[in-house]
Coordinates of C-alpha atoms and ligand atoms in Angstrom, one line a residue:
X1 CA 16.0 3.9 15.2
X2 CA 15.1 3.5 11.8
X3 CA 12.1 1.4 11.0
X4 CA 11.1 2.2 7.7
X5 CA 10.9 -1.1 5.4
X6 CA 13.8 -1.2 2.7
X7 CA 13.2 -0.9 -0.7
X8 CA 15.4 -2.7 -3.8
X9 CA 17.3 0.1 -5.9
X10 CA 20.0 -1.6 -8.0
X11 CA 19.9 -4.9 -6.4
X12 CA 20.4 -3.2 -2.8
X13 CA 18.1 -3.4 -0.1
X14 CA 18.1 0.2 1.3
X15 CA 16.5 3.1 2.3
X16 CA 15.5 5.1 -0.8
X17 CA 16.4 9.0 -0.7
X18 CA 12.9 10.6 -1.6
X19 CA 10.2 11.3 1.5
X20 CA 9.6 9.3 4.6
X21 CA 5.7 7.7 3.9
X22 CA 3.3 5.5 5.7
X23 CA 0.9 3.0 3.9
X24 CA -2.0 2.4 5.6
X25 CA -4.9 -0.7 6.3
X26 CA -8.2 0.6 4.4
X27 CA -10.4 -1.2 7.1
X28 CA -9.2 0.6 9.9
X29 CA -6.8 3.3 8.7
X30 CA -3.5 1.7 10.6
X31 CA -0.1 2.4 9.3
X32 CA 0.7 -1.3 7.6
X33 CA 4.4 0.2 6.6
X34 CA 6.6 2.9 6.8
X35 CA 9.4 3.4 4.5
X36 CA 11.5 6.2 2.7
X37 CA 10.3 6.9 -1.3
X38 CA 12.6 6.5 -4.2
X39 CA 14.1 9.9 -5.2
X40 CA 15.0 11.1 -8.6
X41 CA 19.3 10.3 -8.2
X42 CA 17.7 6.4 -6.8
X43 CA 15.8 6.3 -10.1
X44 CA 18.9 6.8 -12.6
X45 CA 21.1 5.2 -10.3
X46 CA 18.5 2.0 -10.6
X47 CA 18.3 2.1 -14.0
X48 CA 21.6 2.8 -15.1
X49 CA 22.6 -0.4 -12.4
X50 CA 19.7 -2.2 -14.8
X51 CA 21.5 -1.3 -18.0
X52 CA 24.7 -2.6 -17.0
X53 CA 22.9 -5.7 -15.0
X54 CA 20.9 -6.7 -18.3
X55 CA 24.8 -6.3 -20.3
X56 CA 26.9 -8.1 -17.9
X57 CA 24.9 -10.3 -16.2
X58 CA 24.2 -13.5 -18.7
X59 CA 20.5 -13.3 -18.7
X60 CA 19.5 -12.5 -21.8
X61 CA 22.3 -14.6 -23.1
X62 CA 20.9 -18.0 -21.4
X63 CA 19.2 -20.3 -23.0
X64 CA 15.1 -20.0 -22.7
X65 CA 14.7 -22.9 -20.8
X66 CA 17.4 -21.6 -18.3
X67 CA 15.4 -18.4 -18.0
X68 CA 12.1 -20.2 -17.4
X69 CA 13.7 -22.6 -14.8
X70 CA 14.1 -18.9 -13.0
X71 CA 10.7 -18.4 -13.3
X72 CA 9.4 -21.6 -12.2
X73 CA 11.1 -21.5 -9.2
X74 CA 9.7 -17.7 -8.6
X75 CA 5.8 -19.7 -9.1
X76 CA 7.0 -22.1 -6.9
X77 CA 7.5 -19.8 -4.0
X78 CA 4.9 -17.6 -4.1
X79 CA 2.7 -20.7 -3.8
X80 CA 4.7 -21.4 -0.9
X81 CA 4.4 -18.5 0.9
X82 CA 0.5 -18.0 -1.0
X83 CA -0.9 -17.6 2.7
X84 CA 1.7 -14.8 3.8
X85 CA 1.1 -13.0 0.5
X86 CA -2.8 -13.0 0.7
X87 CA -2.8 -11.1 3.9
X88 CA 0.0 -8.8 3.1
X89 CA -2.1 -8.3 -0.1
X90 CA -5.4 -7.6 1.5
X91 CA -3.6 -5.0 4.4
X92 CA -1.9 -3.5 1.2
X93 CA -5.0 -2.6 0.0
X94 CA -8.2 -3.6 1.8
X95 CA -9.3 -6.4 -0.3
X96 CA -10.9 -9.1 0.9
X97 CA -8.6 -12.3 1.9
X98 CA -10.6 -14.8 -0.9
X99 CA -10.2 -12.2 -3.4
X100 CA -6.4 -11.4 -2.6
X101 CA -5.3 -15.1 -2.5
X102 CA -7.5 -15.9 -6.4
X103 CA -4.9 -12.9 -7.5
X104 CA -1.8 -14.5 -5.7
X105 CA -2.4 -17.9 -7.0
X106 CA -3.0 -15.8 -10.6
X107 CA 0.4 -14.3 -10.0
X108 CA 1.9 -17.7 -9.6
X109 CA 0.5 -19.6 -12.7
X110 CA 1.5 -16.2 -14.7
X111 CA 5.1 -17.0 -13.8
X112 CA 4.3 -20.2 -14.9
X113 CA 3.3 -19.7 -18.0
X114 CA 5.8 -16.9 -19.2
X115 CA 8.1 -19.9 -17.8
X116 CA 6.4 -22.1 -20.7
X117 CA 5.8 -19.5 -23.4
X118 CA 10.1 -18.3 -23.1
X119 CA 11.2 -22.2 -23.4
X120 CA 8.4 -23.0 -26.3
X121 CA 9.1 -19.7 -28.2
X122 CA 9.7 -20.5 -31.7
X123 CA 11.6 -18.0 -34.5
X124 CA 10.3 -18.6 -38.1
X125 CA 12.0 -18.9 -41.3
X126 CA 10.5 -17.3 -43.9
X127 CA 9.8 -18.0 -47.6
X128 CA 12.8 -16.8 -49.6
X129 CA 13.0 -15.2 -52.6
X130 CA 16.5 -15.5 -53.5
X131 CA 19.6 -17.4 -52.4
X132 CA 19.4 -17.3 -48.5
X133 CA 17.5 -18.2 -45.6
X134 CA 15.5 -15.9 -44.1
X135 CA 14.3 -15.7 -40.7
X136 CA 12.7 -13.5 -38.0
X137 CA 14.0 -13.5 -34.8
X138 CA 13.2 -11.9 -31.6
X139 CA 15.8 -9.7 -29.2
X140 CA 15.1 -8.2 -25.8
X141 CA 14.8 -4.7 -25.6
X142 CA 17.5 -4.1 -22.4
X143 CA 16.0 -1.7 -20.1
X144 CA 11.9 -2.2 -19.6
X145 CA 9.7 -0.2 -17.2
X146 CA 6.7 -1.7 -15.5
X147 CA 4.4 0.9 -13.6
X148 CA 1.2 -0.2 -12.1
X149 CA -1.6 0.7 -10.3
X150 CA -3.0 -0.2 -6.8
X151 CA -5.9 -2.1 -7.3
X152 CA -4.3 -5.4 -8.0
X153 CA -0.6 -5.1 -7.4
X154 CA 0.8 -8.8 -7.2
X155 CA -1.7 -9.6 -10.1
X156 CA -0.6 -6.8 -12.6
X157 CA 3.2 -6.5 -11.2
X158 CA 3.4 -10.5 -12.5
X159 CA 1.6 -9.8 -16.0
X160 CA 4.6 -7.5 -16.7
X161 CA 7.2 -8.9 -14.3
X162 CA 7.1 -12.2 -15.9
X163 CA 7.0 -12.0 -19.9
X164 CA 10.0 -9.0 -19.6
X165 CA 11.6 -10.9 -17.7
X166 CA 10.9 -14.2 -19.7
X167 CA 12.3 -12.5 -23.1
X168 CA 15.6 -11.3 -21.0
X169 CA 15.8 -8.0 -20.0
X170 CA 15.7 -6.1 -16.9
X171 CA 12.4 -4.2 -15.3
X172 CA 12.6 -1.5 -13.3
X173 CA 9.1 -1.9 -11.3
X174 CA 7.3 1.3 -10.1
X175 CA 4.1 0.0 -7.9
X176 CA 1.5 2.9 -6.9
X177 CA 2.5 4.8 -4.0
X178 CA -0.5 3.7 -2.0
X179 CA 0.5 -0.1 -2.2
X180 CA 4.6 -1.2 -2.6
X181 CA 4.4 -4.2 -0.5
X182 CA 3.6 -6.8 -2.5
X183 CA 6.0 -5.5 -5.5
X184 CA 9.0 -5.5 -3.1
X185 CA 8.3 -8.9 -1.8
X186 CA 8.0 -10.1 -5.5
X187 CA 11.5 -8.7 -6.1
X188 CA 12.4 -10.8 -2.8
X189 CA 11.2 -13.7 -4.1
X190 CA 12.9 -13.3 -8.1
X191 CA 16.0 -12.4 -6.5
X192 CA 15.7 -16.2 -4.4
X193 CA 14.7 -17.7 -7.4
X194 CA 18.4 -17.2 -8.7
X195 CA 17.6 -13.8 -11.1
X196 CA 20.7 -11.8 -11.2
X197 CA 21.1 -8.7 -8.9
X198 CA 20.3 -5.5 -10.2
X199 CA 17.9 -6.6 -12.7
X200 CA 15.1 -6.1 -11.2
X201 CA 14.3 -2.5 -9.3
X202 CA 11.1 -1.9 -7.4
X203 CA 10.8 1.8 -6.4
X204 CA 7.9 3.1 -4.9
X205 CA 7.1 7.2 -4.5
X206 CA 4.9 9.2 -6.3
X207 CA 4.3 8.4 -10.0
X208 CA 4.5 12.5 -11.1
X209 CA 8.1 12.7 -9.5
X210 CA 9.5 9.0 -10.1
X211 CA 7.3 8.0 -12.7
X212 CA 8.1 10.6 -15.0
X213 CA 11.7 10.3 -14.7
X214 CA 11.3 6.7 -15.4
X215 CA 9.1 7.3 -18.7
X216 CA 11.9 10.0 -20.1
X217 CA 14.9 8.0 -19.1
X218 CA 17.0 7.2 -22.6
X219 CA 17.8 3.7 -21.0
X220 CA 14.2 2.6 -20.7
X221 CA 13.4 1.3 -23.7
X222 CA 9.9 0.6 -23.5
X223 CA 6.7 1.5 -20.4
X224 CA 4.3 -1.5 -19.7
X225 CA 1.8 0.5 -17.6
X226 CA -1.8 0.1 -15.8
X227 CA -3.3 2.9 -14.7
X228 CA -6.0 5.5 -15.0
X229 CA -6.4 6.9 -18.8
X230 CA -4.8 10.6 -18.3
X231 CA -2.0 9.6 -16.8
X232 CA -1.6 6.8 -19.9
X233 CA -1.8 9.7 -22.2
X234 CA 0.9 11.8 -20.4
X235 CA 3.1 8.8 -20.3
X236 CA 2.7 8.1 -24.1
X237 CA 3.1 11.7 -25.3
X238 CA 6.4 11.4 -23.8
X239 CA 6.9 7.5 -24.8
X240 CA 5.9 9.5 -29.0
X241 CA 9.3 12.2 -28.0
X242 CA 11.4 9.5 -27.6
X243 CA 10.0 6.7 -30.2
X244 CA 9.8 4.3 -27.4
X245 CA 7.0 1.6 -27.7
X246 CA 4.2 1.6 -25.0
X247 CA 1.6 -0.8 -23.7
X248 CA -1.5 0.4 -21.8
X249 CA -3.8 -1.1 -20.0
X250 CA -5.9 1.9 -19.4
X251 CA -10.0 2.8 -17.1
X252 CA -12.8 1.4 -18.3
X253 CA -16.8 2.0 -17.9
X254 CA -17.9 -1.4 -19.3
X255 CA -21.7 -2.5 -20.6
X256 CA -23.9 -5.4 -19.4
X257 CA -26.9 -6.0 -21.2
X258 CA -29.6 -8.3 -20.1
X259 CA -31.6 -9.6 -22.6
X260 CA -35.5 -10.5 -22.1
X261 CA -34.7 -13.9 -22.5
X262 CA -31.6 -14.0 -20.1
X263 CA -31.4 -16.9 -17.4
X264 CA -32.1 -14.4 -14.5
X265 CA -30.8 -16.2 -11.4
X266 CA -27.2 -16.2 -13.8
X267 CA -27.4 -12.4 -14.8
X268 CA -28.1 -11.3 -11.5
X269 CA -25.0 -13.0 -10.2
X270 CA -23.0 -12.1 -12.8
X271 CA -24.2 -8.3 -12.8
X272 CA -23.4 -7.9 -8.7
X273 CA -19.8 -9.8 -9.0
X274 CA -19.3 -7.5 -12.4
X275 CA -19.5 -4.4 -10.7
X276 CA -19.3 -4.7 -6.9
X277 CA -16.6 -7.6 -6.6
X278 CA -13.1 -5.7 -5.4
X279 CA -15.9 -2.6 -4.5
X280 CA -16.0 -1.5 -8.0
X281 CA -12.0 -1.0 -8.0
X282 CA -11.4 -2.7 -11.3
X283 CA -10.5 -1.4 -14.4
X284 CA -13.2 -4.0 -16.3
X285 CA -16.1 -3.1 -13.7
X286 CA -19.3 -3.7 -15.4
X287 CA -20.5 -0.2 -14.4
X288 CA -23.2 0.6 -16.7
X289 CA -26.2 -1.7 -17.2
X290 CA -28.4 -2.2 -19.8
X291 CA -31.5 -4.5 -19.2
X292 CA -34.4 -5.1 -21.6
X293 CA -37.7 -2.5 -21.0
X294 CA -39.7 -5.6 -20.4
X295 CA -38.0 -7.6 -17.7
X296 CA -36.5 -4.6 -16.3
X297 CA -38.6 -3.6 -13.2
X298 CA -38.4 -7.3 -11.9
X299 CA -34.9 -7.3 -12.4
X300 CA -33.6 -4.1 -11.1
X301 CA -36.1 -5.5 -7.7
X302 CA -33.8 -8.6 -7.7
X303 CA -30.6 -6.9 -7.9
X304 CA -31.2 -4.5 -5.5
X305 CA -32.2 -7.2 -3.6
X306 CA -29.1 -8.9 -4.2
X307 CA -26.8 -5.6 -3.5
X308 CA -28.5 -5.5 -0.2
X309 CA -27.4 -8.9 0.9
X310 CA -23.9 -8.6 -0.1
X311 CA -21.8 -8.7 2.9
X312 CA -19.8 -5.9 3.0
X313 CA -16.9 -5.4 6.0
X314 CA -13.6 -6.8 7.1
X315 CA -11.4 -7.8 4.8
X316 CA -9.9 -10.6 6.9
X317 CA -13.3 -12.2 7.3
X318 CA -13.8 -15.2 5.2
X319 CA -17.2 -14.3 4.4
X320 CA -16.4 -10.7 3.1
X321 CA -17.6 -9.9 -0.4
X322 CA -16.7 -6.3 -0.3
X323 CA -14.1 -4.2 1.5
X324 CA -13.7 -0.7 2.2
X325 CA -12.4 1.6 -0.8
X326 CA -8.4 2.0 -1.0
X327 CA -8.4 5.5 0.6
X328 CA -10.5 8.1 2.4
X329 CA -10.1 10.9 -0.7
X330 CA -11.4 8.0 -2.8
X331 CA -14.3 7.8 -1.4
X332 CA -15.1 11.3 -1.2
X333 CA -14.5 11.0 -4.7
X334 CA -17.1 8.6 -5.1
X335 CA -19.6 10.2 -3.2
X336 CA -19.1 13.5 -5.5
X337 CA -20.2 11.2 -8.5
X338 CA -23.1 9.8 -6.9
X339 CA -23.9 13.8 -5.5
X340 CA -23.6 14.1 -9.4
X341 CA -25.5 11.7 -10.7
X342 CA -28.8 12.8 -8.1
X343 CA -28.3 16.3 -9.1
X344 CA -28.6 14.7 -13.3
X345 CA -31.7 13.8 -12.0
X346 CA -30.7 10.1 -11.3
X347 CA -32.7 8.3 -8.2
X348 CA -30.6 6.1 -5.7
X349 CA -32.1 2.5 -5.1
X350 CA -30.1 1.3 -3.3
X351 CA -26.6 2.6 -1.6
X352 CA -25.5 5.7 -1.9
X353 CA -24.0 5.9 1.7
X354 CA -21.5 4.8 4.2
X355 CA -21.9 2.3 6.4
X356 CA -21.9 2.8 10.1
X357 CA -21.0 1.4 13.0
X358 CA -18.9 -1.4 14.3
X359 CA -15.7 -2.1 12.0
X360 CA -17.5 0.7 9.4
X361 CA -16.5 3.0 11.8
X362 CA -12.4 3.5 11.4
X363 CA -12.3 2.2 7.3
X364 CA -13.0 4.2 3.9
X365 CA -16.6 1.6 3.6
X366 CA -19.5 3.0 1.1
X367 CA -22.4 0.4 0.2
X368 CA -22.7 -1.2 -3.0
X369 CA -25.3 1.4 -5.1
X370 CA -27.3 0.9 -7.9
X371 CA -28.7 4.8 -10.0
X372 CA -31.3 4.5 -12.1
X373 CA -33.3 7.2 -14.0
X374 CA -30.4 8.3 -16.3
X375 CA -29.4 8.0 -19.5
X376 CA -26.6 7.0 -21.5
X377 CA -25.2 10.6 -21.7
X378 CA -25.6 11.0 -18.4
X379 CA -21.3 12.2 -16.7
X380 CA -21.8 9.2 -14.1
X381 CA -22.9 7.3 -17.4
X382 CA -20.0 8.4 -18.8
X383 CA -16.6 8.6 -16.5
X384 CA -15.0 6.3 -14.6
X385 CA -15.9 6.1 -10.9
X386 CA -13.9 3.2 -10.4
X387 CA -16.1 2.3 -7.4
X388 CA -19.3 0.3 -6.1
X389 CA -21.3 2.6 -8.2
X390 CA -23.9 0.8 -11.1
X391 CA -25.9 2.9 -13.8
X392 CA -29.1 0.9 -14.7
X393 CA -30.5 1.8 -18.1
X394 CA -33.7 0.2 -19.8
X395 CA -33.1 -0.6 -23.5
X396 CA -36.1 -0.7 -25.9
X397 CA -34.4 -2.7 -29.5
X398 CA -30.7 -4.7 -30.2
X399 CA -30.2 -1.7 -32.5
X400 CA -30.3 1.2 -29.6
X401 CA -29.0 -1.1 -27.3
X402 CA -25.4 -1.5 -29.2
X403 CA -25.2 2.2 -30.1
X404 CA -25.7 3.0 -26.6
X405 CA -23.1 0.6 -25.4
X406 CA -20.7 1.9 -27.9
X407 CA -21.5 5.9 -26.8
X408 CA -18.5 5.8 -24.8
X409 CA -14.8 6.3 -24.8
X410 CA -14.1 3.4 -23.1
X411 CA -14.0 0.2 -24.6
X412 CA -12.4 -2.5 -22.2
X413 CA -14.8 -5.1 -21.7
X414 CA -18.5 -5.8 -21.9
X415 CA -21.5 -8.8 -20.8
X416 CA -24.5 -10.1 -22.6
X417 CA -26.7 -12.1 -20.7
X418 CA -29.2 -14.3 -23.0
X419 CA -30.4 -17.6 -24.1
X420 CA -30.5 -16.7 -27.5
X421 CA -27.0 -17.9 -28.4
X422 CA -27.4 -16.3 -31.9
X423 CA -28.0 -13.0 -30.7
X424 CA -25.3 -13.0 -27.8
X425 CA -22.9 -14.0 -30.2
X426 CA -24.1 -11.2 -32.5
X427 CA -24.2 -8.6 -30.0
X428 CA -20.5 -9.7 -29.0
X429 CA -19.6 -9.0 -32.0
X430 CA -21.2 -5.7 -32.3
X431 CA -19.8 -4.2 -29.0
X432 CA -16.6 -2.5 -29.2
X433 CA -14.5 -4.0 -26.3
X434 CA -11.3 -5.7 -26.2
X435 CA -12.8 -8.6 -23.9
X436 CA -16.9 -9.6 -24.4
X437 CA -18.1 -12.1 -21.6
X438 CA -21.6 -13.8 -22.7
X439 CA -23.4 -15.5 -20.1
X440 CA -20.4 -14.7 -17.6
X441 CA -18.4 -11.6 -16.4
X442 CA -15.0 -10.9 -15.1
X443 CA -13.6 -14.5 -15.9
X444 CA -9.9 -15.2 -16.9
X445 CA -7.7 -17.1 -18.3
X446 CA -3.6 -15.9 -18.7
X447 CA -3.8 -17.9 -22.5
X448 CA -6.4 -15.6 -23.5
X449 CA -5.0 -12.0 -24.6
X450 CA -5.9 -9.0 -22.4
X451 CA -6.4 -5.1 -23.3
X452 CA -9.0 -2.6 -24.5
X453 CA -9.7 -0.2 -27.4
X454 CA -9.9 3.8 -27.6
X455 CA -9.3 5.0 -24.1
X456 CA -9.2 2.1 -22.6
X457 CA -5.6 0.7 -24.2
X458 CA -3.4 -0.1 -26.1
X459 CA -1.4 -3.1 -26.8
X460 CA -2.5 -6.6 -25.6
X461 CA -1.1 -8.3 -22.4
X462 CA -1.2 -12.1 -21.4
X463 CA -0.8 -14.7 -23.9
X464 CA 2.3 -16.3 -25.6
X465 CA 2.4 -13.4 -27.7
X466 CA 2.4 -11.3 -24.5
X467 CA 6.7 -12.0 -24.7
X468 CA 6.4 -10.2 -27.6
X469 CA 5.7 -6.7 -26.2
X470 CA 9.2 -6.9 -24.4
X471 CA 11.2 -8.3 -27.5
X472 CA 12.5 -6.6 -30.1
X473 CA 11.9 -8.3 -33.9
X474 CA 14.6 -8.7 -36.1
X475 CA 15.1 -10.2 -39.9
X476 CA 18.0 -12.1 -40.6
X477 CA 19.3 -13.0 -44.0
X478 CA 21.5 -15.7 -44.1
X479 CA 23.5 -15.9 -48.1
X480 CA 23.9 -19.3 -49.7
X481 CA 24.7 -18.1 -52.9
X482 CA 27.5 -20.0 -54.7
X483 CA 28.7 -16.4 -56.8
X484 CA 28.9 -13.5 -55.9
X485 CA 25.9 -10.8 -56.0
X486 CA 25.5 -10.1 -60.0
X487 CA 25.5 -6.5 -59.3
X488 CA 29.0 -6.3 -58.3
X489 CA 30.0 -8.1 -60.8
X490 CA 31.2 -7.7 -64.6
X491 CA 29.9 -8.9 -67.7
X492 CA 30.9 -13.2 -67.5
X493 CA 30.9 -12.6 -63.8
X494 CA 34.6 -11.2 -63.4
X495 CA 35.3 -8.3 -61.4
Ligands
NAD501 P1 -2.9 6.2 -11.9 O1 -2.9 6.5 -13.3 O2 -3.1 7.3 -10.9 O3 -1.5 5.5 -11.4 C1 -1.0 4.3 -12.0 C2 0.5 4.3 -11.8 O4 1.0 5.3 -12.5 C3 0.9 4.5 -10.4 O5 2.1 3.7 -10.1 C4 1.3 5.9 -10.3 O6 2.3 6.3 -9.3 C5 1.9 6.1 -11.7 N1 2.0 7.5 -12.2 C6 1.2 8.5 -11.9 N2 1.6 9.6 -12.6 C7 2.6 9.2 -13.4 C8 3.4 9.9 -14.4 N3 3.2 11.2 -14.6 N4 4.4 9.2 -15.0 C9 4.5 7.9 -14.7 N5 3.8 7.2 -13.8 C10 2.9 7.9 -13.2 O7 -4.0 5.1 -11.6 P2 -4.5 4.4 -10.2 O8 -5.4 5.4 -9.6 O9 -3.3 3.9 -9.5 O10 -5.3 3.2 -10.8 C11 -6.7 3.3 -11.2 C12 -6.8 3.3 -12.7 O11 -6.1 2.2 -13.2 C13 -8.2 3.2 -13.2 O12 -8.4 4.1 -14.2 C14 -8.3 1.8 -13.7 O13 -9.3 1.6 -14.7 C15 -6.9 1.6 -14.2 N6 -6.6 0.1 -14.3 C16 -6.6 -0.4 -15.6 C17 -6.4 -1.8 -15.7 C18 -6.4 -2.5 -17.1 O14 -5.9 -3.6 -17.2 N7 -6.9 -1.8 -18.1 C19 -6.2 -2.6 -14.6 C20 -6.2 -2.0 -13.3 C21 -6.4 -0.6 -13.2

């Protein structure tokens, strides 16, 4: 019997051809799924069935507020199944249930308001400069590729799903291996909503076979991904072969600095759901910290105090604040950089193991951990761990303080917590980072655009401009002239 769970290739629910694979439930390491990967032969055959779906079909062709009917019906039902999708979400990938159903409710009002940005979109007429109108116009690009990462899938699937689909092409949707379930059930629900067959593909499998054939693929005009930062780089040296336009939302090791005069109960917060909210699986983790020489005993003794209170265990549990990591090799991961960060000299105050017994025992758990005793140039200063892992730094001036927080090749996000409203808002300013939160962290609003600098990105997501990175632009010149162009013409304006 065959019980693997099908996947959609070119508007077919099927089996793909690549390897049989099982996902599993972080908490307790249970197969959640089994199904069959996409192989290279479902990858063209999916996109070529996209090419001709996005030609044939009349999608791009109907009017914007057609289009975002389709995707206000696809918000609609994922709020009516948000319940279902929370928990399919947190055995996809071990968050916990109030964290997974914020991001399906996210997913929901993205649809929403790529719904509102495609039927508002506005084309401009220029100033002319002769006799004609001129305007610029946007197209869809045909083809588009969306490959994301596992950390968020229904979250970062919609941030792409819904402004491609919103300026009329078709997406070819290739979630991390680790996590497919959520990106198959969102094809489910786009194909209920009344989207045509074929355009949208979900194909999950391993991004260095699949992923790479989708990146080089002459029909795919342009790769929205999330992901880590080398496999961004790979992606875009082949996206530069090709001249196809990229987006990418790339790692991150983001500063918060705590001022002397910061409202402590606030920073404290903020700090603990900045890193260890999600288990420090988030691209705009607030990993390292920054706090002012003088308060910074007292409030290193509070956070540690607050890390050791955080309730860390079952997902499912309404009370959890922290699940287990997505896999076991993740976690030994993790441990390696704190191993590294004791052998820099650092000293653990708090974390820096697994939890044991009781529901610890059968998940990929490791306590939230807070290394001080390091500096700035420090490799766990320095790299991504993309885990529950915090670097506490003293500062001494504002001047030191913004050098150090710029020392890095990341620049996704950072946090200033202070009172002093001139000096947060000149330290925002000062910080390299394509998002600053002062006097909050990890807040988000789909109007506001999304994306980093350097290593961390490039391109900006969310927004009504977001439609943009999926349309192509176009000038039109419309003649009114009464004669015909002079140049053509003889002297009295006979030919
Ligand atoms: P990853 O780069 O390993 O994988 C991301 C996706 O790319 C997966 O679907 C994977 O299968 C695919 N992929 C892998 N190799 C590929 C290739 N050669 N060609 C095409 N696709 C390929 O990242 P991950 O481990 O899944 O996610 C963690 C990383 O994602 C972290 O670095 C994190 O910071 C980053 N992230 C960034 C953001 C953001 O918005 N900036 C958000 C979430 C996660």
């Amino acid at each position: 019997m065959n019980n693997c769970l099908p996947i959609n290739i070119a508007g077919e629910w099927r089996d793909g051809r690549g390897e049989e694979y099982a996902t599993t439930y972080p908490a307790t390491g249970e197969e959640v799924a089994r199904l069959r990967a996409a192989s290279v032969e479902d990858v063209q055959e999916a996109i070529e069935h996209a090419h001709h779906a996005f030609l044939q079909s009349d999608w791009a062709r109907r009017l914007p507020h057609q289009r975002a009917d389709v995707l206000y019906r696809v918000a609609h039902l994922i709020r009516e199944r948000a319940e279902e999708l929370a928990q399919l979400q947190r055995q996809d990938n071990g968050k916990p249930i109030s964290e997974t159903r914020a991001l399906v409710a996210s997913a929901a009002g993205t649809f929403q308001f790529f719904g509102a940005a495609c039927e508002t979109l506005e084309d401009i007429i220029t100033p002319s400069r002769g006799e004609y109108v001129s305007m610029s116009v946007h197209e869809p690009m045909g083809v588009v590729a969306a490959i994301t990462p596992w950390n968020s899938p229904i979250a970062s699937d919609a941030q792409k799903l819904a402004p491609a689909l919103a300026a009329g092409n078709a997406v070819i949707l290739k979630p991390a291996e680790v996590t497919p379930l959520l990106s198959l059930e969102l094809a489910r629900i786009c194909e209920q909503a009344g989207l045509p067959k074929g355009l949208v593909s979900v194909l999950p499998g391993k991004g260095s076979v699949i992923g790479d054939v989708v990146t080089r693929h002459p029909l795919v005009k342009r790769v929205s991904f999330t992901g880590g930062t080398s496999t961004g780089k790979h992606i875009a040296a082949i996206a530069a072969s090709k001249m196809m336009p990229v987006s990418m939302e790339l790692g991150g090791k983001s500063a918060t600095m705590v001022l002397e005069d910061a409202d402590l109960d606030h920073a404290v917060a903020g700090v603990l759901f900045g890193i260890f909210s999600s288990s420090g699986e988030s691209c705009i983790a607030g990993s390292r910290l920054f706090v002012a020489r003088r308060i910074y005993d007292e409030f290193i003794q509070r956070l540690v105090a607050g890390a050791q209170a955080l309730r860390v265990g079952d997902p499912a549990a309404e009370s959890t604040q922290m699940g287990p990591l997505i896999t076991a090799s993740h976690r030994d991961r993790i441990e390696r950089y704190v191993a590294m960060g004791v052998e820099e000299g650092g000293s653990i105050r708090t974390g820096g193991v697994r939890p044991s017994g009781g529901v610890f025992e059968r998940g990929w758990f490791y306590t939230p951990t807070i290394i001080e005793g390091l500096s700035n140039q420090a490799r766990i200063a320095q790299e991504e761990i993309f885990g529950p892992v915090l670097v506490a730094m003293p500062f001494d001036d504002e001047e030191s303080l913004i050098e150090q927080a710029n020392d890095s090749v990341y620049a996704l996000a950072a946090g200033v917590w202070s009172r002093d409203f001139k000096r947060a808002w000149r330290i925002g300013r000062e910080v390299q980072a394509g998002t600053v939160w002062i006097n909050t962290y990890k807040q988000f609003s789909i109007a506001t655009p999304f994306g980093g600098w350097r290593d961390s990105g490039l391109g900006r997501e969310k927004g009504r401009q977001g439609i943009f990175q999926y349309m192509e632009q176009k000038s039109m010149y419309w003649g009114t002239n009464e004669q015909p162009l002079a140049w053509a013409c003889i002297q009295g304006g006979k030919q």
